[in-house]
mmCIF file of C-alpha atoms in Angstrom:
data_model
loop_
_atom_site.group_PDB
_atom_site.id
_atom_site.type_symbol
_atom_site.label_atom_id
_atom_site.label_comp_id
_atom_site.label_asym_id
_atom_site.label_seq_id
_atom_site.Cartn_x
_atom_site.Cartn_y
_atom_site.Cartn_z
ATOM 1 C CA UNK A 1 0.000 0.000 0.000
ATOM 2 C CA UNK A 2 1.340 3.405 -1.012
ATOM 3 C CA UNK A 3 1.249 5.583 2.106
ATOM 4 C CA UNK A 4 1.503 8.759 -0.020
ATOM 5 C CA UNK A 5 4.374 10.039 2.117
ATOM 6 C CA UNK A 6 7.054 10.592 -0.516
ATOM 7 C CA UNK A 7 8.684 14.018 -0.280
ATOM 8 C CA UNK A 8 7.356 14.855 3.165
ATOM 9 C CA UNK A 9 9.557 15.931 6.080
ATOM 10 C CA UNK A 10 9.508 14.268 9.485
ATOM 11 C CA UNK A 11 11.146 14.731 12.860
ATOM 12 C CA UNK A 12 11.526 11.526 14.884
ATOM 13 C CA UNK A 13 12.798 11.713 18.461
ATOM 14 C CA UNK A 14 14.574 8.826 20.165
ATOM 15 C CA UNK A 15 15.562 7.733 16.677
ATOM 16 C CA UNK A 16 18.828 5.918 17.313
ATOM 17 C CA UNK A 17 17.398 2.588 18.477
ATOM 18 C CA UNK A 18 14.264 0.617 19.233
ATOM 19 C CA UNK A 19 10.943 2.009 18.071
ATOM 20 C CA UNK A 20 12.474 5.284 16.883
ATOM 21 C CA UNK A 21 14.999 3.509 14.687
ATOM 22 C CA UNK A 22 12.254 1.346 13.188
ATOM 23 C CA UNK A 23 10.108 4.437 12.525
ATOM 24 C CA UNK A 24 13.030 6.242 10.899
ATOM 25 C CA UNK A 25 13.790 3.276 8.658
ATOM 26 C CA UNK A 26 10.139 2.863 7.682
ATOM 27 C CA UNK A 27 9.629 6.532 6.833
ATOM 28 C CA UNK A 28 12.838 6.645 4.789
ATOM 29 C CA UNK A 29 11.622 3.611 2.846
ATOM 30 C CA UNK A 30 8.430 5.560 2.105
ATOM 31 C CA UNK A 31 10.395 8.478 0.646
ATOM 32 C CA UNK A 32 10.212 10.753 3.683
ATOM 33 C CA UNK A 33 13.111 13.038 4.559
ATOM 34 C CA UNK A 34 13.793 12.420 8.234
ATOM 35 C CA UNK A 35 15.461 14.463 10.947
ATOM 36 C CA UNK A 36 16.462 11.789 13.450
ATOM 37 C CA UNK A 37 16.957 13.098 16.977
ATOM 38 C CA UNK A 38 18.847 11.352 19.751
ATOM 39 C CA UNK A 39 21.558 12.143 22.261
ATOM 40 C CA UNK A 40 24.017 9.986 20.315
ATOM 41 C CA UNK A 41 23.963 8.217 16.990
ATOM 42 C CA UNK A 42 24.328 4.453 16.633
ATOM 43 C CA UNK A 43 25.827 2.232 13.944
ATOM 44 C CA UNK A 44 22.297 1.061 13.107
ATOM 45 C CA UNK A 45 21.118 4.628 12.495
ATOM 46 C CA UNK A 46 24.237 5.548 10.531
ATOM 47 C CA UNK A 47 23.733 2.480 8.343
ATOM 48 C CA UNK A 48 20.459 3.964 7.056
ATOM 49 C CA UNK A 49 22.480 6.809 5.510
ATOM 50 C CA UNK A 50 21.385 8.706 2.409
ATOM 51 C CA UNK A 51 20.606 12.337 1.628
ATOM 52 C CA UNK A 52 17.138 12.054 3.137
ATOM 53 C CA UNK A 53 18.428 11.459 6.662
ATOM 54 C CA UNK A 54 19.859 14.035 9.048
ATOM 55 C CA UNK A 55 20.888 13.073 12.573
ATOM 56 C CA UNK A 56 20.684 15.902 15.083
ATOM 57 C CA UNK A 57 22.256 15.196 18.494
ATOM 58 C CA UNK A 58 19.971 16.659 21.165
ATOM 59 C CA UNK A 59 19.257 16.161 24.840
ATOM 60 C CA UNK A 60 15.510 16.625 25.221
ATOM 61 C CA UNK A 61 15.966 17.363 28.920
ATOM 62 C CA UNK A 62 17.216 20.759 27.659
ATOM 63 C CA UNK A 63 14.141 23.015 27.316
ATOM 64 C CA UNK A 64 15.615 24.672 24.217
ATOM 65 C CA UNK A 65 16.334 21.398 22.382
ATOM 66 C CA UNK A 66 12.910 20.711 20.801
ATOM 67 C CA UNK A 67 12.787 24.166 19.232
ATOM 68 C CA UNK A 68 16.288 23.786 17.819
ATOM 69 C CA UNK A 69 15.350 20.409 16.414
ATOM 70 C CA UNK A 70 12.348 21.731 14.507
ATOM 71 C CA UNK A 71 14.420 24.671 13.269
ATOM 72 C CA UNK A 72 17.000 22.266 11.822
ATOM 73 C CA UNK A 73 14.278 20.395 9.944
ATOM 74 C CA UNK A 74 13.063 23.644 8.384
ATOM 75 C CA UNK A 75 16.598 24.777 7.607
ATOM 76 C CA UNK A 76 17.674 21.477 6.053
ATOM 77 C CA UNK A 77 14.504 20.317 4.298
ATOM 78 C CA UNK A 78 12.330 23.421 3.999
ATOM 79 C CA UNK A 79 9.512 22.625 6.381
ATOM 80 C CA UNK A 80 7.870 20.025 8.596
ATOM 81 C CA UNK A 81 4.949 17.684 7.924
ATOM 82 C CA UNK A 82 5.316 14.905 10.517
ATOM 83 C CA UNK A 83 6.390 14.863 14.146
ATOM 84 C CA UNK A 84 6.866 11.540 15.924
ATOM 85 C CA UNK A 85 7.385 12.113 19.643
ATOM 86 C CA UNK A 86 8.925 8.749 20.410
ATOM 87 C CA UNK A 87 11.622 9.603 22.962
ATOM 88 C CA UNK A 88 10.539 8.541 26.422
ATOM 89 C CA UNK A 89 10.940 5.964 29.131
ATOM 90 C CA UNK A 90 13.659 6.268 31.767
ATOM 91 C CA UNK A 91 15.281 9.707 31.766
ATOM 92 C CA UNK A 92 19.030 9.691 31.063
ATOM 93 C CA UNK A 93 20.883 7.846 33.805
ATOM 94 C CA UNK A 94 17.741 6.288 35.321
ATOM 95 C CA UNK A 95 16.986 2.560 35.469
ATOM 96 C CA UNK A 96 13.448 1.188 35.606
ATOM 97 C CA UNK A 97 11.347 -0.485 36.890
ATOM 98 C CA UNK A 98 10.717 1.011 40.296
ATOM 99 C CA UNK A 99 8.421 -1.203 42.331
ATOM 100 C CA UNK A 100 6.602 1.203 44.674
ATOM 101 C CA UNK A 101 5.062 4.655 44.847
ATOM 102 C CA UNK A 102 7.485 5.364 47.700
ATOM 103 C CA UNK A 103 10.552 4.760 45.520
ATOM 104 C CA UNK A 104 10.729 7.909 43.330
ATOM 105 C CA UNK A 105 11.703 11.202 44.957
ATOM 106 C CA UNK A 106 10.461 14.662 43.988
ATOM 107 C CA UNK A 107 13.467 15.001 41.680
ATOM 108 C CA UNK A 108 12.628 11.636 40.096
ATOM 109 C CA UNK A 109 9.088 12.816 39.421
ATOM 110 C CA UNK A 110 10.306 16.074 37.909
ATOM 111 C CA UNK A 111 12.796 14.320 35.626
ATOM 112 C CA UNK A 112 10.206 11.773 34.524
ATOM 113 C CA UNK A 113 7.704 14.455 33.542
ATOM 114 C CA UNK A 114 10.434 16.572 31.932
ATOM 115 C CA UNK A 115 11.415 13.728 29.631
ATOM 116 C CA UNK A 116 8.052 12.058 28.976
ATOM 117 C CA UNK A 117 5.694 15.037 28.862
ATOM 118 C CA UNK A 118 7.287 18.477 28.924
ATOM 119 C CA UNK A 119 9.744 17.738 26.085
ATOM 120 C CA UNK A 120 6.770 16.716 23.949
ATOM 121 C CA UNK A 121 4.851 19.876 24.862
ATOM 122 C CA UNK A 122 7.837 21.897 23.678
ATOM 123 C CA UNK A 123 8.297 19.902 20.463
ATOM 124 C CA UNK A 124 4.631 20.289 19.551
ATOM 125 C CA UNK A 125 4.722 23.998 20.369
ATOM 126 C CA UNK A 126 7.639 24.416 17.940
ATOM 127 C CA UNK A 127 6.181 22.154 15.248
ATOM 128 C CA UNK A 128 2.646 23.503 14.946
ATOM 129 C CA UNK A 129 3.504 26.880 13.351
ATOM 130 C CA UNK A 130 5.670 25.134 10.746
ATOM 131 C CA UNK A 131 2.943 22.600 9.968
ATOM 132 C CA UNK A 132 0.347 25.356 9.631
ATOM 133 C CA UNK A 133 2.580 27.065 7.063
ATOM 134 C CA UNK A 134 2.429 23.831 4.993
ATOM 135 C CA UNK A 135 -1.343 23.546 5.325
ATOM 136 C CA UNK A 136 -1.369 20.808 7.952
ATOM 137 C CA UNK A 137 0.523 17.815 9.232
ATOM 138 C CA UNK A 138 0.500 14.776 11.481
ATOM 139 C CA UNK A 139 1.746 14.398 15.054
ATOM 140 C CA UNK A 140 2.087 10.946 16.575
ATOM 141 C CA UNK A 141 2.802 10.720 20.295
ATOM 142 C CA UNK A 142 4.198 7.439 21.598
ATOM 143 C CA UNK A 143 2.588 6.758 24.952
ATOM 144 C CA UNK A 144 2.290 3.453 26.848
ATOM 145 C CA UNK A 145 -0.325 0.917 27.798
ATOM 146 C CA UNK A 146 0.573 1.806 31.372
ATOM 147 C CA UNK A 147 -1.121 5.177 30.894
ATOM 148 C CA UNK A 148 -4.443 3.315 31.134
ATOM 149 C CA UNK A 149 -3.296 0.487 33.411
ATOM 150 C CA UNK A 150 -2.579 2.097 36.811
ATOM 151 C CA UNK A 151 -0.083 0.191 38.932
ATOM 152 C CA UNK A 152 2.447 0.949 41.683
ATOM 153 C CA UNK A 153 5.306 -0.144 39.421
ATOM 154 C CA UNK A 154 6.746 2.903 37.591
ATOM 155 C CA UNK A 155 3.946 5.086 38.926
ATOM 156 C CA UNK A 156 5.687 8.337 37.903
ATOM 157 C CA UNK A 157 6.193 7.099 34.337
ATOM 158 C CA UNK A 158 2.590 5.909 34.107
ATOM 159 C CA UNK A 159 1.284 9.267 35.311
ATOM 160 C CA UNK A 160 3.381 11.173 32.761
ATOM 161 C CA UNK A 161 2.057 8.997 29.940
ATOM 162 C CA UNK A 162 -1.519 9.453 31.144
ATOM 163 C CA UNK A 163 -0.925 13.185 30.856
ATOM 164 C CA UNK A 164 0.372 12.669 27.321
ATOM 165 C CA UNK A 165 -2.827 10.853 26.333
ATOM 166 C CA UNK A 166 -4.891 13.752 27.635
ATOM 167 C CA UNK A 167 -2.650 16.255 25.830
ATOM 168 C CA UNK A 168 -3.083 14.374 22.542
ATOM 169 C CA UNK A 169 -6.866 14.628 22.740
ATOM 170 C CA UNK A 170 -6.710 18.334 23.547
ATOM 171 C CA UNK A 171 -4.307 19.069 20.686
ATOM 172 C CA UNK A 172 -6.481 17.190 18.230
ATOM 173 C CA UNK A 173 -9.570 19.099 19.325
ATOM 174 C CA UNK A 174 -7.863 22.437 18.739
ATOM 175 C CA UNK A 175 -5.795 21.802 15.629
ATOM 176 C CA UNK A 176 -7.602 19.146 13.557
ATOM 177 C CA UNK A 177 -9.842 21.872 12.076
ATOM 178 C CA UNK A 178 -6.626 23.510 10.851
ATOM 179 C CA UNK A 179 -5.348 20.334 9.211
ATOM 180 C CA UNK A 180 -3.070 18.954 11.934
ATOM 181 C CA UNK A 181 -3.999 15.461 13.074
ATOM 182 C CA UNK A 182 -2.716 14.308 16.475
ATOM 183 C CA UNK A 183 -2.844 10.670 17.549
ATOM 184 C CA UNK A 184 -1.365 8.360 20.151
ATOM 185 C CA UNK A 185 0.243 4.945 19.807
ATOM 186 C CA UNK A 186 0.454 3.037 23.074
ATOM 187 C CA UNK A 187 2.889 0.139 22.989
ATOM 188 C CA UNK A 188 2.993 -2.599 25.544
ATOM 189 C CA UNK A 189 6.378 -4.040 26.531
ATOM 190 C CA UNK A 190 8.605 -3.769 23.445
ATOM 191 C CA UNK A 191 11.879 -5.643 23.037
ATOM 192 C CA UNK A 192 14.029 -2.511 23.049
ATOM 193 C CA UNK A 193 17.090 -1.290 24.932
ATOM 194 C CA UNK A 194 14.876 -0.494 27.924
ATOM 195 C CA UNK A 195 14.667 -4.272 28.384
ATOM 196 C CA UNK A 196 17.805 -5.576 26.714
ATOM 197 C CA UNK A 197 20.602 -3.240 27.842
ATOM 198 C CA UNK A 198 22.798 -4.269 30.740
ATOM 199 C CA UNK A 199 21.151 -3.025 33.926
ATOM 200 C CA UNK A 200 17.840 -2.597 32.113
ATOM 201 C CA UNK A 201 14.383 -3.886 32.994
ATOM 202 C CA UNK A 202 15.221 -7.527 32.210
ATOM 203 C CA UNK A 203 18.178 -7.509 34.611
ATOM 204 C CA UNK A 204 16.233 -5.727 37.344
ATOM 205 C CA UNK A 205 13.277 -8.113 37.125
ATOM 206 C CA UNK A 206 15.615 -11.119 36.890
ATOM 207 C CA UNK A 207 17.227 -10.096 40.181
ATOM 208 C CA UNK A 208 13.819 -9.807 41.824
ATOM 209 C CA UNK A 209 12.515 -13.077 40.375
ATOM 210 C CA UNK A 210 15.684 -15.117 40.882
ATOM 211 C CA UNK A 211 16.107 -15.962 37.215
ATOM 212 C CA UNK A 212 18.129 -14.798 34.197
ATOM 213 C CA UNK A 213 17.527 -11.929 31.784
ATOM 214 C CA UNK A 214 16.709 -14.113 28.748
ATOM 215 C CA UNK A 215 14.068 -15.980 30.723
ATOM 216 C CA UNK A 216 12.559 -12.666 31.771
ATOM 217 C CA UNK A 217 12.171 -11.484 28.175
ATOM 218 C CA UNK A 218 11.115 -14.839 26.758
ATOM 219 C CA UNK A 219 8.672 -16.022 29.418
ATOM 220 C CA UNK A 220 8.663 -14.280 32.820
ATOM 221 C CA UNK A 221 7.671 -10.817 31.585
ATOM 222 C CA UNK A 222 5.027 -12.050 29.092
ATOM 223 C CA UNK A 223 3.479 -14.184 31.840
ATOM 224 C CA UNK A 224 3.737 -11.465 34.484
ATOM 225 C CA UNK A 225 2.096 -8.910 32.172
ATOM 226 C CA UNK A 226 -0.462 -11.428 30.853
ATOM 227 C CA UNK A 227 0.469 -10.822 27.211
ATOM 228 C CA UNK A 228 -1.986 -12.842 25.163
ATOM 229 C CA UNK A 229 0.480 -13.249 22.297
ATOM 230 C CA UNK A 230 2.999 -14.741 24.735
ATOM 231 C CA UNK A 231 5.864 -12.476 23.669
ATOM 232 C CA UNK A 232 7.181 -8.932 23.815
ATOM 233 C CA UNK A 233 6.275 -6.585 20.982
ATOM 234 C CA UNK A 234 8.710 -6.120 18.085
ATOM 235 C CA UNK A 235 9.642 -2.450 17.418
ATOM 236 C CA UNK A 236 8.699 -2.742 13.746
ATOM 237 C CA UNK A 237 5.141 -3.651 14.714
ATOM 238 C CA UNK A 238 4.828 -0.293 16.456
ATOM 239 C CA UNK A 239 6.581 1.575 13.642
ATOM 240 C CA UNK A 240 4.128 0.262 11.061
ATOM 241 C CA UNK A 241 1.172 1.751 12.942
ATOM 242 C CA UNK A 242 2.985 5.063 13.415
ATOM 243 C CA UNK A 243 3.752 5.285 9.694
ATOM 244 C CA UNK A 244 0.111 4.657 8.806
ATOM 245 C CA UNK A 245 -1.051 7.360 11.227
ATOM 246 C CA UNK A 246 1.478 9.790 9.756
ATOM 247 C CA UNK A 247 0.128 9.071 6.284
ATOM 248 C CA UNK A 248 -2.652 10.870 4.403
ATOM 249 C CA UNK A 249 -4.236 7.412 4.192
ATOM 250 C CA UNK A 250 -5.323 8.133 7.804
ATOM 251 C CA UNK A 251 -6.832 11.515 6.948
ATOM 252 C CA UNK A 252 -9.915 11.023 9.136
ATOM 253 C CA UNK A 253 -8.069 9.573 12.117
ATOM 254 C CA UNK A 254 -7.351 12.127 14.804
ATOM 255 C CA UNK A 255 -7.513 12.203 18.593
ATOM 256 C CA UNK A 256 -7.300 8.401 18.577
ATOM 257 C CA UNK A 257 -5.214 5.979 20.600
ATOM 258 C CA UNK A 258 -3.908 2.751 19.091
ATOM 259 C CA UNK A 259 -2.653 -0.063 21.315
ATOM 260 C CA UNK A 260 0.181 -2.209 19.980
ATOM 261 C CA UNK A 261 0.637 -4.143 23.169
ATOM 262 C CA UNK A 262 0.522 -7.939 22.668
ATOM 263 C CA UNK A 263 -2.809 -8.002 24.491
ATOM 264 C CA UNK A 264 -1.574 -6.191 27.593
ATOM 265 C CA UNK A 265 -4.647 -3.989 28.065
ATOM 266 C CA UNK A 266 -7.710 -5.982 29.071
ATOM 267 C CA UNK A 267 -10.258 -3.180 29.591
ATOM 268 C CA UNK A 268 -12.917 -2.200 27.087
#
């Protein structure tokens, strides 16, 4: 299916690995020119190469970074049509999960909201004027199934993502009449660096459960989270939904939330 994206310009945050890398690859394959944002590049991102890809090193904990990122997209490619707010999860230097409401401090809460909500507010604020100049655009915010599944584990992260879901609805209500669609994709547990890196979620849960990291990813976590597919989500499965939402083929889809979560959410 032709997604009718060729020639458009996108900004993708958290683009160096995981979901962001898969989104960047998918959009490039569709003929999109992509500004890929991350604190550092990776060999996998560099391997995508080509004139349609620009990596911009940014730390989204810096309040000025989202504005600079959008400005680079306009400077390099002449405008902006798509914004994928994918960066999120543990703030730099933080390891998750935390297992109790009592675990995060005030500073932990502030950092979590800075990374998972406020950086997105700033990116959207910078992107909307540029999209309006082009007659519209598409914003896709990557949230989490945990935004609608309250739990004491990672309570600060869950609360930030719940705020992001609310923000998405509000943005859609205001800007859809002006041609800017805003939607949410809510992954479940995805086999990304959050899980796989040394000291990541798999290692932390393995220490708690008295098992090894591979067992956590292959069986313990899917069972613990009651994933009906029996496995963690693949990043490409999330990227495919994001690309469709970014596309004009989704012209009447706005203010919506799409779960790509291996059956994690059970509520209606």
